[in-house]
Tab-separated table of C-alpha atoms in Angstrom:
chain	number	residue	atom	x	y	z
A	1	UNK	CA	16.018	31.878	-49.866
A	2	UNK	CA	19.421	30.389	-50.422
A	3	UNK	CA	20.113	27.795	-47.769
A	4	UNK	CA	23.685	29.086	-47.409
A	5	UNK	CA	22.272	32.447	-46.236
A	6	UNK	CA	20.078	30.697	-43.673
A	7	UNK	CA	23.021	28.538	-42.647
A	8	UNK	CA	25.244	31.582	-42.153
A	9	UNK	CA	22.564	33.239	-40.023
A	10	UNK	CA	22.077	30.111	-37.926
A	11	UNK	CA	25.817	29.875	-37.366
A	12	UNK	CA	26.038	33.552	-36.422
A	13	UNK	CA	23.193	33.241	-33.896
A	14	UNK	CA	24.770	30.116	-32.401
A	15	UNK	CA	28.119	31.844	-32.042
A	16	UNK	CA	26.651	34.998	-30.503
A	17	UNK	CA	25.079	32.772	-27.858
A	18	UNK	CA	28.525	31.175	-27.347
A	19	UNK	CA	27.192	27.703	-28.073
A	20	UNK	CA	29.122	24.938	-29.741
A	21	UNK	CA	27.462	22.827	-32.406
A	22	UNK	CA	27.454	19.947	-29.927
A	23	UNK	CA	25.770	22.011	-27.183
A	24	UNK	CA	23.114	23.242	-29.599
A	25	UNK	CA	22.557	19.731	-30.923
A	26	UNK	CA	22.009	18.439	-27.387
A	27	UNK	CA	19.417	21.117	-26.702
A	28	UNK	CA	17.557	20.365	-29.927
A	29	UNK	CA	17.936	16.576	-29.565
A	30	UNK	CA	19.675	16.225	-32.927
A	31	UNK	CA	23.199	15.215	-33.888
A	32	UNK	CA	26.096	17.656	-34.198
A	33	UNK	CA	26.347	16.654	-37.860
A	34	UNK	CA	22.762	17.816	-38.388
A	35	UNK	CA	23.583	21.255	-36.979
A	36	UNK	CA	26.679	21.362	-39.181
A	37	UNK	CA	24.633	20.484	-42.271
A	38	UNK	CA	22.233	23.362	-41.526
A	39	UNK	CA	25.070	25.832	-41.130
A	40	UNK	CA	26.846	24.762	-44.318
A	41	UNK	CA	23.597	24.861	-46.305
A	42	UNK	CA	23.500	21.157	-47.157
A	43	UNK	CA	20.139	20.829	-45.364
A	44	UNK	CA	17.579	23.114	-43.773
A	45	UNK	CA	15.851	22.672	-40.428
A	46	UNK	CA	12.112	22.066	-40.467
A	47	UNK	CA	9.716	24.763	-39.250
A	48	UNK	CA	9.358	23.196	-35.790
A	49	UNK	CA	13.140	23.315	-35.342
A	50	UNK	CA	13.293	26.887	-36.631
A	51	UNK	CA	10.662	27.793	-34.032
A	52	UNK	CA	12.771	26.091	-31.341
A	53	UNK	CA	15.858	27.988	-32.511
A	54	UNK	CA	13.997	31.309	-32.448
A	55	UNK	CA	12.844	30.613	-28.881
A	56	UNK	CA	16.344	29.570	-27.856
A	57	UNK	CA	17.896	32.718	-29.329
A	58	UNK	CA	15.005	34.916	-28.066
A	59	UNK	CA	14.277	36.358	-31.522
A	60	UNK	CA	11.221	36.258	-33.799
A	61	UNK	CA	11.116	33.428	-36.351
A	62	UNK	CA	11.165	35.894	-39.229
A	63	UNK	CA	14.513	37.225	-37.990
A	64	UNK	CA	16.000	33.777	-38.583
A	65	UNK	CA	14.391	33.561	-42.011
A	66	UNK	CA	15.187	37.082	-43.305
A	67	UNK	CA	16.511	37.000	-46.835
A	68	UNK	CA	18.492	40.214	-46.720
A	69	UNK	CA	21.804	40.334	-44.970
A	70	UNK	CA	21.687	44.155	-44.802
A	71	UNK	CA	19.277	43.986	-41.855
A	72	UNK	CA	21.334	43.550	-38.689
A	73	UNK	CA	20.681	40.429	-36.712
A	74	UNK	CA	19.061	40.784	-33.331
A	75	UNK	CA	21.405	41.243	-30.438
A	76	UNK	CA	21.933	38.164	-28.314
A	77	UNK	CA	20.554	37.975	-24.823
A	78	UNK	CA	23.013	39.852	-22.689
A	79	UNK	CA	24.044	39.255	-19.144
A	80	UNK	CA	26.266	41.332	-16.964
A	81	UNK	CA	29.824	40.239	-17.030
A	82	UNK	CA	30.575	37.425	-14.657
A	83	UNK	CA	33.482	39.615	-13.587
A	84	UNK	CA	30.979	42.049	-12.032
A	85	UNK	CA	29.462	39.276	-9.935
A	86	UNK	CA	32.878	37.943	-8.904
A	87	UNK	CA	34.094	41.418	-7.903
A	88	UNK	CA	30.951	42.112	-5.863
A	89	UNK	CA	31.266	38.683	-4.260
A	90	UNK	CA	34.912	39.379	-3.394
A	91	UNK	CA	34.160	42.816	-1.952
A	92	UNK	CA	31.320	41.523	0.209
A	93	UNK	CA	33.340	38.520	1.365
A	94	UNK	CA	36.369	40.619	2.327
A	95	UNK	CA	34.174	43.116	4.167
A	96	UNK	CA	32.339	40.265	5.894
A	97	UNK	CA	35.609	38.857	7.207
A	98	UNK	CA	37.347	42.128	8.108
A	99	UNK	CA	34.563	44.308	9.577
A	100	UNK	CA	33.237	44.167	13.117
A	101	UNK	CA	29.467	44.168	13.249
A	102	UNK	CA	26.454	42.774	15.045
A	103	UNK	CA	25.494	39.175	14.321
A	104	UNK	CA	22.325	40.236	12.437
A	105	UNK	CA	24.481	42.604	10.329
A	106	UNK	CA	26.889	39.784	9.491
A	107	UNK	CA	23.997	37.445	8.686
A	108	UNK	CA	22.621	40.099	6.342
A	109	UNK	CA	25.936	40.262	4.475
A	110	UNK	CA	25.894	36.442	4.349
A	111	UNK	CA	22.446	36.631	2.729
A	112	UNK	CA	23.702	39.098	0.097
A	113	UNK	CA	26.720	36.866	-0.581
A	114	UNK	CA	24.450	33.837	-1.086
A	115	UNK	CA	22.234	35.905	-3.389
A	116	UNK	CA	25.311	36.677	-5.525
A	117	UNK	CA	26.266	32.990	-5.537
A	118	UNK	CA	22.746	32.189	-6.779
A	119	UNK	CA	23.124	34.763	-9.549
A	120	UNK	CA	26.488	33.269	-10.549
A	121	UNK	CA	24.922	29.798	-10.700
A	122	UNK	CA	22.054	31.172	-12.803
A	123	UNK	CA	24.582	32.840	-15.113
A	124	UNK	CA	26.382	29.512	-15.554
A	125	UNK	CA	23.089	27.782	-16.336
A	126	UNK	CA	22.144	30.563	-18.760
A	127	UNK	CA	25.359	30.118	-20.740
A	128	UNK	CA	24.952	26.337	-20.955
A	129	UNK	CA	21.192	26.156	-21.455
A	130	UNK	CA	19.846	29.505	-22.645
A	131	UNK	CA	16.107	29.945	-22.586
A	132	UNK	CA	13.604	32.741	-22.132
A	133	UNK	CA	13.547	32.601	-18.319
A	134	UNK	CA	17.215	32.612	-17.298
A	135	UNK	CA	17.908	36.213	-18.410
A	136	UNK	CA	14.702	37.398	-16.765
A	137	UNK	CA	15.592	35.647	-13.525
A	138	UNK	CA	19.082	37.076	-13.731
A	139	UNK	CA	18.019	40.690	-14.237
A	140	UNK	CA	15.290	40.350	-11.600
A	141	UNK	CA	17.835	38.907	-9.149
A	142	UNK	CA	20.226	41.780	-9.826
A	143	UNK	CA	17.416	44.287	-9.282
A	144	UNK	CA	16.522	42.658	-5.965
A	145	UNK	CA	20.209	42.633	-4.952
A	146	UNK	CA	20.602	46.320	-5.830
A	147	UNK	CA	17.441	47.321	-3.974
A	148	UNK	CA	18.252	45.319	-0.850
A	149	UNK	CA	21.853	46.531	-0.801
A	150	UNK	CA	20.954	50.200	-1.202
A	151	UNK	CA	18.112	50.134	1.313
A	152	UNK	CA	19.996	48.149	3.941
A	153	UNK	CA	23.058	50.357	3.561
A	154	UNK	CA	21.052	53.578	3.650
A	155	UNK	CA	19.137	52.725	6.822
A	156	UNK	CA	22.099	50.901	8.416
A	157	UNK	CA	19.987	47.765	8.833
A	158	UNK	CA	20.830	45.593	11.835
A	159	UNK	CA	23.322	48.246	13.084
A	160	UNK	CA	25.891	46.714	10.775
A	161	UNK	CA	28.442	49.472	11.228
A	162	UNK	CA	29.939	52.053	8.913
A	163	UNK	CA	32.152	49.652	6.903
A	164	UNK	CA	29.393	47.192	5.987
A	165	UNK	CA	26.888	50.001	5.495
A	166	UNK	CA	29.194	51.678	2.961
A	167	UNK	CA	29.908	48.361	1.252
A	168	UNK	CA	26.177	47.670	0.843
A	169	UNK	CA	25.566	51.126	-0.589
A	170	UNK	CA	28.526	50.839	-2.966
A	171	UNK	CA	27.506	47.352	-4.164
A	172	UNK	CA	23.917	48.441	-4.734
A	173	UNK	CA	25.021	51.571	-6.585
A	174	UNK	CA	27.307	49.596	-8.905
A	175	UNK	CA	24.463	47.227	-9.808
A	176	UNK	CA	22.054	50.153	-10.340
A	177	UNK	CA	24.539	51.647	-12.816
A	178	UNK	CA	24.778	48.313	-14.673
A	179	UNK	CA	20.966	47.980	-14.735
A	180	UNK	CA	20.550	51.566	-15.985
A	181	UNK	CA	23.102	50.973	-18.736
A	182	UNK	CA	21.260	47.790	-19.792
A	183	UNK	CA	17.932	49.623	-19.805
A	184	UNK	CA	19.203	52.471	-21.977
A	185	UNK	CA	20.934	50.067	-24.362
A	186	UNK	CA	17.776	48.000	-24.838
A	187	UNK	CA	15.715	51.160	-25.246
A	188	UNK	CA	18.047	52.529	-27.924
A	189	UNK	CA	17.938	49.179	-29.772
A	190	UNK	CA	14.135	49.238	-29.754
A	191	UNK	CA	14.088	52.827	-31.000
A	192	UNK	CA	16.556	52.049	-33.792
A	193	UNK	CA	14.390	49.145	-34.964
A	194	UNK	CA	11.402	51.441	-35.571
């Protein structure tokens, strides 16, 4: 395999993960110049480093080493837009401040707000230090948020009142739509790879 082809693939994977050469070098405990030499084809990473890269990019090793460029590269790990989390956070915060409710109802909204803050922190960590667990934690956290929001809004948990009840249902429904879209996208990718 021509090392320039491998270098181009390594660069493309790095860029799809939105990593700089410096950030990748820090994660692999090598210099930025080493990463640059791989991407330009001057040198090639050893098999242990290729295995690390495959784990980091959440793709099989053979995807990194494919000789043909006609085969599309694996999609990067995707996260919901941080805009979604910020909008949900804003909606819940505004409703928390403007709606009258029981103290348990307000505490429940506080819990949902802190759950969103945790997801935003996880998203920040995932962009700086991607690994196998951060996307799983993120999607699991979103699923929990959606379930709790929908259930608490549907049963009017803690007698939170109509405004907070509607906000919980709306927030949960938005996240369910995002999760369903992600599921169908990943399913169609798997089917197209067969």
